[in-house]
Coordinates of C-alpha atoms in Angstrom, one line a residue:
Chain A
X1 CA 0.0 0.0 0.0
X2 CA 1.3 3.4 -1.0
X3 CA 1.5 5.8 1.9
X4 CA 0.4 9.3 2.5
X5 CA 3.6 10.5 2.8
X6 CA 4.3 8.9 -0.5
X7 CA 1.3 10.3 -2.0
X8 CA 2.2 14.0 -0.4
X9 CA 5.7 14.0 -1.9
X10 CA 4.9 13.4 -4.9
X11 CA 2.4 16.2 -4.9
X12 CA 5.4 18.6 -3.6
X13 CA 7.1 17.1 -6.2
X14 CA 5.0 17.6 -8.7
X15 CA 4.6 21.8 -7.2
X16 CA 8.2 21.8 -7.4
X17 CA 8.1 20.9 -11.0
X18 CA 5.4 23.2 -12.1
X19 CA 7.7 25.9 -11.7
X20 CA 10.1 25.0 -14.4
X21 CA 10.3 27.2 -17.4
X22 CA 9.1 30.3 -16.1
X23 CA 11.4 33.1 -16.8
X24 CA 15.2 33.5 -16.3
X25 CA 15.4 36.5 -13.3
X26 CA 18.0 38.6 -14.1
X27 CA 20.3 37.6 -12.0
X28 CA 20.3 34.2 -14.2
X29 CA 20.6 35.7 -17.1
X30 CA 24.4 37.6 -16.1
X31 CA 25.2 34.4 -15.3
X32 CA 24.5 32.5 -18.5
X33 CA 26.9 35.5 -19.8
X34 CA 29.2 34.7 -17.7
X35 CA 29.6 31.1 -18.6
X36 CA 29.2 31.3 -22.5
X37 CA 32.1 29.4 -23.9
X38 CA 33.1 28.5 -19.7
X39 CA 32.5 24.6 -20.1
X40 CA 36.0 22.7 -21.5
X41 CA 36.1 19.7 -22.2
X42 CA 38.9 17.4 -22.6
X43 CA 39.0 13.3 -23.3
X44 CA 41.0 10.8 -23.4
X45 CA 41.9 11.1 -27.2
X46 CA 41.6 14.5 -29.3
X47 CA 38.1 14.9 -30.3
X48 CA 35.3 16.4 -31.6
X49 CA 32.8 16.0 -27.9
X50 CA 29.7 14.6 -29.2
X51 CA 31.2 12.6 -31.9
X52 CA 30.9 9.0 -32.4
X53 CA 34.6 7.1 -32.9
X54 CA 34.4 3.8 -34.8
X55 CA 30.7 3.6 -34.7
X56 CA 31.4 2.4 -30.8
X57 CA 29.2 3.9 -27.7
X58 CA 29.7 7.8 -26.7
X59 CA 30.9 8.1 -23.2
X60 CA 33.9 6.5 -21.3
X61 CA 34.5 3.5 -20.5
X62 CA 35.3 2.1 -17.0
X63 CA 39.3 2.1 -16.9
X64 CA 39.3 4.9 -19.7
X65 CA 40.9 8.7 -18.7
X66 CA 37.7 10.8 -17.4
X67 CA 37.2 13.7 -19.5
X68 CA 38.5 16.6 -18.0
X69 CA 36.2 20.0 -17.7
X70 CA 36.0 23.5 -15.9
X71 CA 32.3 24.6 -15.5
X72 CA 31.0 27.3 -12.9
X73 CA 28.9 26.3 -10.6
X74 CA 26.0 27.9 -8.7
X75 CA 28.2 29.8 -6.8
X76 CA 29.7 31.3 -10.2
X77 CA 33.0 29.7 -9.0
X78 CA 34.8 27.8 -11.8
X79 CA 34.7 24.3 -11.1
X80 CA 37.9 21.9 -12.1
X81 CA 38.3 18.4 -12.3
X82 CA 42.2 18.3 -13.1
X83 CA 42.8 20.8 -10.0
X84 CA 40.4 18.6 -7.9
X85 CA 42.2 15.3 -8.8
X86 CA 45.6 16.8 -8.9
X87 CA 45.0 17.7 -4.9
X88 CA 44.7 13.5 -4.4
X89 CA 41.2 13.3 -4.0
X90 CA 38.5 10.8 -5.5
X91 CA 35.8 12.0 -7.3
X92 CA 32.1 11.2 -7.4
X93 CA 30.4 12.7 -10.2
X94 CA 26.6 12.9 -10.1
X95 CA 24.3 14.1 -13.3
X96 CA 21.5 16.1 -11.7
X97 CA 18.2 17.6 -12.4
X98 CA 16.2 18.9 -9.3
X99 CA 12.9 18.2 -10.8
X100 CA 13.8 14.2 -11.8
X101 CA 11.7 12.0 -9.6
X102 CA 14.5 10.0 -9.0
X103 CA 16.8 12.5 -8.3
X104 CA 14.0 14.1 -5.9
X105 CA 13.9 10.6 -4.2
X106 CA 17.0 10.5 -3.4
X107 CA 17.8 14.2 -1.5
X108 CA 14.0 14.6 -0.5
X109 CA 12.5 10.7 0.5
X110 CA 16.0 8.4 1.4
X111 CA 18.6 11.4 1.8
X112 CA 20.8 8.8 0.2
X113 CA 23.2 11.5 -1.7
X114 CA 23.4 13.9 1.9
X115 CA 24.2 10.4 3.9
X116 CA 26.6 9.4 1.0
X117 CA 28.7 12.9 1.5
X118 CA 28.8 12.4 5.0
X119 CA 29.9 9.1 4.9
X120 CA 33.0 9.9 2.8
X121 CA 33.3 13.5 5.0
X122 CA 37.3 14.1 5.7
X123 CA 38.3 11.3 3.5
X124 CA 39.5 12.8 0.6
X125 CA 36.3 12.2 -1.5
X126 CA 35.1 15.5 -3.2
X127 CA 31.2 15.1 -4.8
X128 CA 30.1 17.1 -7.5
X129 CA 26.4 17.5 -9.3
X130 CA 26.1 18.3 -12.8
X131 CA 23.4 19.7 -14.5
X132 CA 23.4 19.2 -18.3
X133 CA 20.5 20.1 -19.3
X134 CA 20.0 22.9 -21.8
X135 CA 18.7 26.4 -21.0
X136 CA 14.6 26.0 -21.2
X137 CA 14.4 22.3 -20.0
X138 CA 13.5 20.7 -16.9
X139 CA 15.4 21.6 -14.1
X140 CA 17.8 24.0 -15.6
X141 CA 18.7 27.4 -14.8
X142 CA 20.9 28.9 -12.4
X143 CA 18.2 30.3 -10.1
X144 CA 16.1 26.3 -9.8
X145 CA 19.5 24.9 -9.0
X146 CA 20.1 27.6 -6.5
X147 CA 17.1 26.8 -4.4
X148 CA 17.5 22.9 -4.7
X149 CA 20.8 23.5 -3.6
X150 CA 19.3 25.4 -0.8
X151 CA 16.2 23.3 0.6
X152 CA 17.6 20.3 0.0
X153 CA 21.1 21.2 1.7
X154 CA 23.7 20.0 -0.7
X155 CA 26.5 20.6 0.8
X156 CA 29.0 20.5 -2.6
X157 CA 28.7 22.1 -6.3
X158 CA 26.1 22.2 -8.4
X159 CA 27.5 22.5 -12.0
X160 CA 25.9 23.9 -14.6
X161 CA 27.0 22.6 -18.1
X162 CA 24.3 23.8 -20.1
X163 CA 25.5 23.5 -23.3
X164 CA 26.2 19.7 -22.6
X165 CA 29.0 18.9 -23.9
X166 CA 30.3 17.8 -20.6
X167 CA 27.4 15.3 -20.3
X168 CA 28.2 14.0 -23.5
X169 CA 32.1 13.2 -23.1
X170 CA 30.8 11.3 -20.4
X171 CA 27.8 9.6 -22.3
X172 CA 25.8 10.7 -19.5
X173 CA 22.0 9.5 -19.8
X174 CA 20.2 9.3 -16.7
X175 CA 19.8 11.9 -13.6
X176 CA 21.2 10.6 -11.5
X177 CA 23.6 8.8 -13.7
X178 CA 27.3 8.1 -11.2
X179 CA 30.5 8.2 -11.8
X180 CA 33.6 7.5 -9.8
X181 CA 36.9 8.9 -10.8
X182 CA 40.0 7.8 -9.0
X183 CA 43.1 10.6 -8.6
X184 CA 44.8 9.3 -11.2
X185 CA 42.4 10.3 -13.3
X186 CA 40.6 6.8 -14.2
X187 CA 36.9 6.0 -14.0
X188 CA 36.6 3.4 -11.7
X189 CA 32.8 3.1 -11.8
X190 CA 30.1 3.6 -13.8
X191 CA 26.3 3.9 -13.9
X192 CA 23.6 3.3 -11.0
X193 CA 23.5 5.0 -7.3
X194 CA 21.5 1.8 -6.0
X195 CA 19.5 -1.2 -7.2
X196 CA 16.5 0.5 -6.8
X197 CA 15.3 1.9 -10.0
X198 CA 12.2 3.1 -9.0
X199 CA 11.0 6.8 -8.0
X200 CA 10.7 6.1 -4.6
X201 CA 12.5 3.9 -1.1
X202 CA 16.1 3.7 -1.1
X203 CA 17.9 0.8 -2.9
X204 CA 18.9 -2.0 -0.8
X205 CA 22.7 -2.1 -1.7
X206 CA 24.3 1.2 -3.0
X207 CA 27.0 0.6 -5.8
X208 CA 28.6 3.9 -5.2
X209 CA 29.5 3.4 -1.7
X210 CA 30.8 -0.4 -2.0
X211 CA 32.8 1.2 -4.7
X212 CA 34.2 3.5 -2.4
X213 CA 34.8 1.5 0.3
X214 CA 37.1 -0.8 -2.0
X215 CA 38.9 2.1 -3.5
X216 CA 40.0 3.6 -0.3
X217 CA 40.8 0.5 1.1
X218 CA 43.5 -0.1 -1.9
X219 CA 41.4 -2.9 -3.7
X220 CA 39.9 -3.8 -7.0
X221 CA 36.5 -2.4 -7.4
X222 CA 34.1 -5.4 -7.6
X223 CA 31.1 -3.8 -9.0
X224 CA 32.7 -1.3 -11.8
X225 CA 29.6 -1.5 -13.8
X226 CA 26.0 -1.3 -13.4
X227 CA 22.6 0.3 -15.5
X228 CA 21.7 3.8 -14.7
X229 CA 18.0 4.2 -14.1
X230 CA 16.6 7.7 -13.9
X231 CA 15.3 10.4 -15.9
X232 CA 17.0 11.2 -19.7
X233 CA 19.2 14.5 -19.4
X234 CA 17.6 16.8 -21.1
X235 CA 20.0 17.7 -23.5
X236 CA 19.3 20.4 -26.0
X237 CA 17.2 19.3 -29.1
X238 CA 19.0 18.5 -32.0
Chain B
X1 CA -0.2 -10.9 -1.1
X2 CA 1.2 -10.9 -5.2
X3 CA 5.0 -8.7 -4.1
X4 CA 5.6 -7.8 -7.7
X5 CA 3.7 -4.9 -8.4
X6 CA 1.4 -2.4 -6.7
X7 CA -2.6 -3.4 -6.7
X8 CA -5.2 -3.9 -4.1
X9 CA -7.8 -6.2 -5.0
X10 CA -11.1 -7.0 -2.4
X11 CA -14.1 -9.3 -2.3
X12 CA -17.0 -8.1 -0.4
X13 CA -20.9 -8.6 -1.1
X14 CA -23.0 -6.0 -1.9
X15 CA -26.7 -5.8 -1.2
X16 CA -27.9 -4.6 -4.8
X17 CA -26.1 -6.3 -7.8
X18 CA -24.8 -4.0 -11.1
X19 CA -26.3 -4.9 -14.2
X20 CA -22.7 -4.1 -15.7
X21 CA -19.1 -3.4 -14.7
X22 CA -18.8 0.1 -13.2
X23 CA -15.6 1.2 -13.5
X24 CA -15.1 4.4 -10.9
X25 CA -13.1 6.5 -12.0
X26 CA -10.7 8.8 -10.4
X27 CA -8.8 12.3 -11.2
X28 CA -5.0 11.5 -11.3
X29 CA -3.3 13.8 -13.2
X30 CA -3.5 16.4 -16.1
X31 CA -1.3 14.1 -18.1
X32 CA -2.1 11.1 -17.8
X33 CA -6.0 9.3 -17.2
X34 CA -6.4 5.5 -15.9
X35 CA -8.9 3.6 -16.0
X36 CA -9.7 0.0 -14.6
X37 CA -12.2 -1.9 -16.8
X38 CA -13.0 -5.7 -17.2
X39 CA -13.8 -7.2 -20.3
X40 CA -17.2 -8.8 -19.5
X41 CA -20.7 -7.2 -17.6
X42 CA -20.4 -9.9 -15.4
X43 CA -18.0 -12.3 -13.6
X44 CA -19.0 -16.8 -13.4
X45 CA -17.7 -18.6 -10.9
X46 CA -14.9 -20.8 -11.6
X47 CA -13.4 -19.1 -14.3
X48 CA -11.1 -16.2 -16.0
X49 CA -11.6 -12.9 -16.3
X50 CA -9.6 -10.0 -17.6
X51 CA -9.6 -6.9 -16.0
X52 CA -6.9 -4.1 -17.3
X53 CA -5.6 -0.6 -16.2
X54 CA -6.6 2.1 -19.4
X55 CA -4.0 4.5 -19.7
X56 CA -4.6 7.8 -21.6
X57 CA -2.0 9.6 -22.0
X58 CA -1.7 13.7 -23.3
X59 CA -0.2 14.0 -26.8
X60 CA 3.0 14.2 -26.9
X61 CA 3.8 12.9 -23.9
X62 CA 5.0 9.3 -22.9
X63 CA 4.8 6.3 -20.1
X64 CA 6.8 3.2 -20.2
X65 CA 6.9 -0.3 -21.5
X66 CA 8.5 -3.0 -19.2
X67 CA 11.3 -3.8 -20.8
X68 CA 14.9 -2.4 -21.4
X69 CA 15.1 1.6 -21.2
X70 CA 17.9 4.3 -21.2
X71 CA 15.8 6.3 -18.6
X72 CA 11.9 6.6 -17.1
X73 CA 10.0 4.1 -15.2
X74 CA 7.5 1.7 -16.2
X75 CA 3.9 1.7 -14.3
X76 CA 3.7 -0.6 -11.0
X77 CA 1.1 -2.1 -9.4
X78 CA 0.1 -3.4 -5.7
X79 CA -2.4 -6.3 -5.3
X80 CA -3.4 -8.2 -2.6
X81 CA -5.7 -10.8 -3.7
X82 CA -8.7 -12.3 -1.8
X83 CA -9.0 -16.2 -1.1
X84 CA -10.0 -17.8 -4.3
X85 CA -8.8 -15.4 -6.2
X86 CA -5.7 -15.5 -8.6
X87 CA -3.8 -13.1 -10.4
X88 CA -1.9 -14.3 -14.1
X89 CA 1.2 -12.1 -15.2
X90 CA 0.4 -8.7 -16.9
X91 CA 0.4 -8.5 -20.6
X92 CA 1.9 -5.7 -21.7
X93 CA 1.5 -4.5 -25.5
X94 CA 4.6 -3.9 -27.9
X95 CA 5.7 -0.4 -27.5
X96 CA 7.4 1.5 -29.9
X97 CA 11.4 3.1 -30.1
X98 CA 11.2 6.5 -28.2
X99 CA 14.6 8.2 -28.8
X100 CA 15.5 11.7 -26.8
X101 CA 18.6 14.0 -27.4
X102 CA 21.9 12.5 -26.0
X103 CA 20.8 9.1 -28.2
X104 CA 18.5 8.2 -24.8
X105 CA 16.6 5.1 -26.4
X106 CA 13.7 4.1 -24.8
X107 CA 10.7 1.9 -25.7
X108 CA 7.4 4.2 -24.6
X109 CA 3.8 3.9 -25.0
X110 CA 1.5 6.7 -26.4
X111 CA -1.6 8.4 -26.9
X112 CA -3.6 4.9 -25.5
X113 CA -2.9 1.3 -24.2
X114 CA -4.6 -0.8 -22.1
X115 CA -2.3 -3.7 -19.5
X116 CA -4.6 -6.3 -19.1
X117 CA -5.0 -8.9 -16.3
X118 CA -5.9 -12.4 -16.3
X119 CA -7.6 -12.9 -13.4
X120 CA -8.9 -16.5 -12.0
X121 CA -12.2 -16.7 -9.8
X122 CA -12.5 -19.9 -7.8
X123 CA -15.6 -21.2 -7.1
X124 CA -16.4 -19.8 -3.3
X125 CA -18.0 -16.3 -4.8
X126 CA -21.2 -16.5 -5.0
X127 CA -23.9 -15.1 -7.5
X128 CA -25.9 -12.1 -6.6
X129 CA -22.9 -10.8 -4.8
X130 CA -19.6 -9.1 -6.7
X131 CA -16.4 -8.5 -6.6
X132 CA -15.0 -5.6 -6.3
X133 CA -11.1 -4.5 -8.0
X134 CA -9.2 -2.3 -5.7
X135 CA -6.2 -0.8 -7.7
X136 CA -3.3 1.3 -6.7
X137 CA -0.9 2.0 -9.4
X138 CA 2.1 4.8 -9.9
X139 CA 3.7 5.4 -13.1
X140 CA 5.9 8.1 -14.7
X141 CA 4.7 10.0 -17.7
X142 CA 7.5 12.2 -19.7
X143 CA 7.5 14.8 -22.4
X144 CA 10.6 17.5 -22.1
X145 CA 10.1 16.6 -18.3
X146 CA 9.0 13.6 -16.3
X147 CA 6.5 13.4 -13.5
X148 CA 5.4 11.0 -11.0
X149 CA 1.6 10.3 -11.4
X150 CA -0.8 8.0 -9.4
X151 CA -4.2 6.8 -9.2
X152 CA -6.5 4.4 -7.4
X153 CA -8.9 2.8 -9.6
X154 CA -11.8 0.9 -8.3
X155 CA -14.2 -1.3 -10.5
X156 CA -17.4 -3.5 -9.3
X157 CA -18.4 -6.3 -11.3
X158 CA -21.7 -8.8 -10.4
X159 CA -21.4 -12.1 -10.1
X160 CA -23.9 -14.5 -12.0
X161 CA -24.3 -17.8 -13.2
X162 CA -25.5 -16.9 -16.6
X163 CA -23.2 -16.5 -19.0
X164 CA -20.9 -13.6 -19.4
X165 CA -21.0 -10.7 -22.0
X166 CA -19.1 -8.3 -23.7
X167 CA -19.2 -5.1 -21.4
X168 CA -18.9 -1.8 -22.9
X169 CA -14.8 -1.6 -22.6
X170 CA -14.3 -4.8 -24.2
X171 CA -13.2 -3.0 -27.5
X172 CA -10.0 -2.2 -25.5
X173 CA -9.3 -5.3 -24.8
X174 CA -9.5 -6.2 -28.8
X175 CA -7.6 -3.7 -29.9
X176 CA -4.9 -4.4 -27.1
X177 CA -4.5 -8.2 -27.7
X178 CA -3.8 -6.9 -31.8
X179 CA -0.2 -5.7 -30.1
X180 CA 0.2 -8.0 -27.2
X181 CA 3.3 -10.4 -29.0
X182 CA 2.8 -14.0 -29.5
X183 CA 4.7 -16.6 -29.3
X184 CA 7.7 -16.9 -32.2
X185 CA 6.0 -19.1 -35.1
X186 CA 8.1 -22.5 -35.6
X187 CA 8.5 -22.8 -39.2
X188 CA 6.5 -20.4 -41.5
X189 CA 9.6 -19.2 -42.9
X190 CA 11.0 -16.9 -39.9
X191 CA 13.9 -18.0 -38.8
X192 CA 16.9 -17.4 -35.9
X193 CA 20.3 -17.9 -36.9
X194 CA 23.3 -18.1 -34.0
X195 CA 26.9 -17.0 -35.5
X196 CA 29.2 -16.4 -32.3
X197 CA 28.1 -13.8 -30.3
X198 CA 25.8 -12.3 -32.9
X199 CA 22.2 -13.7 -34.1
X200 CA 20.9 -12.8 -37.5
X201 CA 16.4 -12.7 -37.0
X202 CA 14.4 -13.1 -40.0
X203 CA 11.3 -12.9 -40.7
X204 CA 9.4 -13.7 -44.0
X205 CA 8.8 -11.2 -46.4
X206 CA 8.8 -8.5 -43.9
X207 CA 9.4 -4.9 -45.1
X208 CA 11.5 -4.0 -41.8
X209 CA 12.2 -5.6 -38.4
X210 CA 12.8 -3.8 -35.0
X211 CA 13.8 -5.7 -31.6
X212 CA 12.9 -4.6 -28.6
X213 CA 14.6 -6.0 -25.5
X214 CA 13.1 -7.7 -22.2
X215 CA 14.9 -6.4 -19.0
X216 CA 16.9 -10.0 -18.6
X217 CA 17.9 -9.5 -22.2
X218 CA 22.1 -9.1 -22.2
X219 CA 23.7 -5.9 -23.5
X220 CA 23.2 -5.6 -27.3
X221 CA 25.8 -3.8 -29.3
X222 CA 24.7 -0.2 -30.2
X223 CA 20.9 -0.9 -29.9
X224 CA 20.0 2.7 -31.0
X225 CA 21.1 2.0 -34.6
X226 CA 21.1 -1.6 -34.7
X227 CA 17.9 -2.2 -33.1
X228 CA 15.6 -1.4 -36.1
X229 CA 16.3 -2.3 -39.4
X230 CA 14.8 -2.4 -43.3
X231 CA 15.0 -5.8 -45.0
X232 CA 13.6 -9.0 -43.8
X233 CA 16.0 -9.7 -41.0
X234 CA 17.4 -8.1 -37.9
X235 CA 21.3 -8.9 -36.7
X236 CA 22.1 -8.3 -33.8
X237 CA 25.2 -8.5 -31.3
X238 CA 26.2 -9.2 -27.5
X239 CA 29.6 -7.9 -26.9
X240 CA 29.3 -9.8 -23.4
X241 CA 27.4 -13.1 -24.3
X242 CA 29.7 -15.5 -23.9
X243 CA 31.0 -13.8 -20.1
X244 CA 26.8 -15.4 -19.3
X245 CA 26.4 -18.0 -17.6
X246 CA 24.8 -20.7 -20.4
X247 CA 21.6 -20.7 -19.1
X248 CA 21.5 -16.9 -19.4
X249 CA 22.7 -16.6 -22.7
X250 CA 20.0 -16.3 -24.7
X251 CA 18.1 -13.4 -26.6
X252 CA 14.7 -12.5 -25.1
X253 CA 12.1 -9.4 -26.1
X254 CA 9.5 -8.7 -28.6
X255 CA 10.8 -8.9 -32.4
X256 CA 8.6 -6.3 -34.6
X257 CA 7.7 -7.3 -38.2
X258 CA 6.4 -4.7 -40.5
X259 CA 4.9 -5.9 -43.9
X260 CA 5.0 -3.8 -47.0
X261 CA 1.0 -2.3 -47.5
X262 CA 0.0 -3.7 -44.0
X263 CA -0.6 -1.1 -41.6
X264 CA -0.9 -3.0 -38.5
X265 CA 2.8 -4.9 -37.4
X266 CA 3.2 -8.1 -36.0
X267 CA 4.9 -8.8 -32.8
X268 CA 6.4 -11.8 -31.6
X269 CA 8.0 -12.8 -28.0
X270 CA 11.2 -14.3 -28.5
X271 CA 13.2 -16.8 -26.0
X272 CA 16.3 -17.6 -28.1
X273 CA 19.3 -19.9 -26.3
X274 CA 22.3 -19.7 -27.4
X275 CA 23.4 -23.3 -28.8
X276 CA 26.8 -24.2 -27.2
X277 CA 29.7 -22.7 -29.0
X278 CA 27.4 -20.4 -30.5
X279 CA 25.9 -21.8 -32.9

């Protein structure tokens, strides 16, 4: 039986949601002049981002070099992965949309991403968000991010890589779609946060921790690869 | 209690029989109407009936089929079922290839479709009284954005000895079973052809063939181009069969057939093993 709360949340959810799309407040729209041209992007080989090689998959591949990048976050602070890495630390990169069911499950219903931080806290693990959807979509904007960022207390960036191109290096599908870079500049996991792929109660075993765990204990990831579940990224239409 | 989906089904007597299933039906969303209906007016002892969940969806916007998806969430169902009482496996039509920017390939239902429900009544309900369906069901519906929408459905149906009709739904239910896949034809010319990791489907005189796969289906090789094709037959590859254990290696979803000045496809459910050695 569904519960109330259940039933509540998703009508919060759903309120939360009706605000996307409404106009860009000024304050957005210096921002979105600040970052033109502010999201670089740099793979493992020299190439055009977007671009299928050898008719294989777009995105990296567990093992592969993460594409590097500097976006600005909410904070209009530029945001680097090289710098973060180069300081020893692991990253855990998480594609975001604050209007995704899932992604509203997971800070909202199970707290799973706030727990997850805390867990790692002090330990050399940084976390970053990004949001790649394009201006006009679901849960983009600098001002909707702001005030997720807000109520639902994230306590690290929010990045905005609105023209995607960042999203697509990766072959980022899903919100929230996870991946785990090691300092060396490796992705060490790939896809889901937990094995529950619905919009609602927290998954039973979560991947990203385990995978964690192993790497900061100095052992081989045993789970490098599992299926994102989540919302599409709302990518600009072609 | 049925732990694989989200339904509520109850028995209880009523003191004035319906002279026909009344489906009640309840607001859940701007985007999205359901609707539970049963095929027949009335339900016999000792025997099957389909009941089914309507959805109707807002143009241009999308739920999801139960199979393998980049992204959304297909609709879930809770049911408890009374004493007697016996739920079948939902049948879920063929959907069709929804593809999103960033090459996101789902397989999505639109406009209408109808899950139906085999349901078996034992022979302890008793004529003159009905049964009444219960039904809590969530689901996500999508567009440029998704949202979370829910309903509870309730529908009373009598209970007689006489024999049942077609109630005033049942045209759903026809037009549903015209997409639900059948089983792969032996013979007929289709055929399934194993080469390594890779199997080649074909199917007779077909103008085009699309494959859509079921959530234990392995990993298929660049799905978003591969998985629908013009010709007669359909190849396609798992880069990680053989890593399977052998009783998991073997192709299983619904193969779409399209037939040059047919309108309607046909759809077939597939359970191909890999032969040892591949083939």
């Amino acid at each position: 039986m569904l519960s109330k709360r259940f039933f509540s949340s998703l009508t919060a959810a759903a309120l939360a949601m009706a605000i996307v799309g409404s106009p860009a407040l000024a304050q957005e729209k210096e921002h979105k002049d600040q970052h033109k041209n502010e999201t670089k992007v740099k793979g493992e080989q020299p190439r055009e981002v977007g671009k299928k090689q050898d008719g294989k998959k777009e995105g990296v591949a567990v093992g592969g070099t993460a594409p590097t990048f500097t976006i600005r976050d909410t904070d209009n602070k530029e945001v680097s992965l090289s710098s973060i890495l180069g300081d020893g630390n692991i990253v855990v990169l998480q594609w975001f949309n604050p209007d995704c069911p899932f992604v509203v499950k997971h800070y909202k219903e199970t707290k799973t991403f706030n727990d997850l931080h805390a867990k790692y806290s002090g330990k050399k693990v940084v976390f970053l968000a990004i949001n790649s959807g394009a201006p006009g979509q679901q849960g983009t904007g600098l001002k909707r991010n702001q005030e997720a960022k807000k109520e639902w207390s994230i306590p690290y960036p929010i990045l905005l890589d609105e023209s995607g191109e960042t999203g697509k290096a990766y072959g980022a599908k899903n919100t929230p779609g996870m991946y785990i870079v090691t300092p060396d500049g490796k992705i060490a996991y790939k896809g889901a946060i937990d094995d529950d792929n619905s919009a609602k109660g927290p998954g039973k075993t979560n991947y990203v921790a385990n995978a964690l765990d192993e790497i900061l204990a100095k052992k081989p990831v045993t789970t490098t690869e599992t299926k994102p579940y989540g919302c599409s990224v709302k990518y600009a239409n072609k | 209690m049925n732990t694989t989906g989200v339904l509520v089904l109850l028995l209880f007597a009523a003191a004035v029989p319906l002279a026909y299933s009344q489906p009640v039906e309840q607001p859940s969303s701007q985007h999205v109407k359901a609707t539970l209906i049963c095929e027949t007016t009335t339900i016999q002892p000792n025997s099957t009936v389909h009941i089914g969940v309507l959805f109707q969806i807002e143009k241009g916007w999308h739920i999801y089929w139960d199979g393998q998806n980049d992204s959304g969430m297909p609709p879930r169902f809770h049911m408890m079922l009374p004493d007697g009482c016996t739920a079948g496996e939902w049948l879920w039509p063929a959907p069709k290839r929804h593809i999103s920017p960033g090459d996101v390939l789902d397989h999505v239902y639109e406009n209408e479709v109808l899950l139906i429900l085999p349901i078996r009544v034992g022979t302890n309900v008793k004529p003159g009284e009905k049964i009444a369906f219960r039904i809590e069901a969530d689901w996500l519906v999508c567009q440029h954005m998704c949202i979370p929408e829910s309903a509870k459905l309730e529908l009373e149906v009598p209970i007689t000895n006489d024999r049942t009709k077609p109630g005033n739904h049942s045209k759903y239910f026809e037009i549903a079973r015209t997409t639900i896949p059948k089983a792969w034809p032996l013979g007929h010319g289709h055929a399934a052809v194993w080469r390594g990791n890779e199997i080649t489907i074909r199917g007779k005189n077909a103008e085009s063939v699309a494959f859509f796969p079921s959530k234990s289906c392995p990993e298929i090789d660049n799905l978003l181009k591969r998985g629908q094709t013009k010709g007669d037959s359909i190849s396609l590859h798992f880069p990680k069969m053989g890593e399977l254990p052998a009783p998991q290696q073997r192709v299983t979803g619904v193969v779409e057939l399209r037939f040059k000045g047919v309108k309607q496809p046909v759809y077939y459910s597939v359970d191909f093993l890999r032969p040892p050695g591949g083939g």
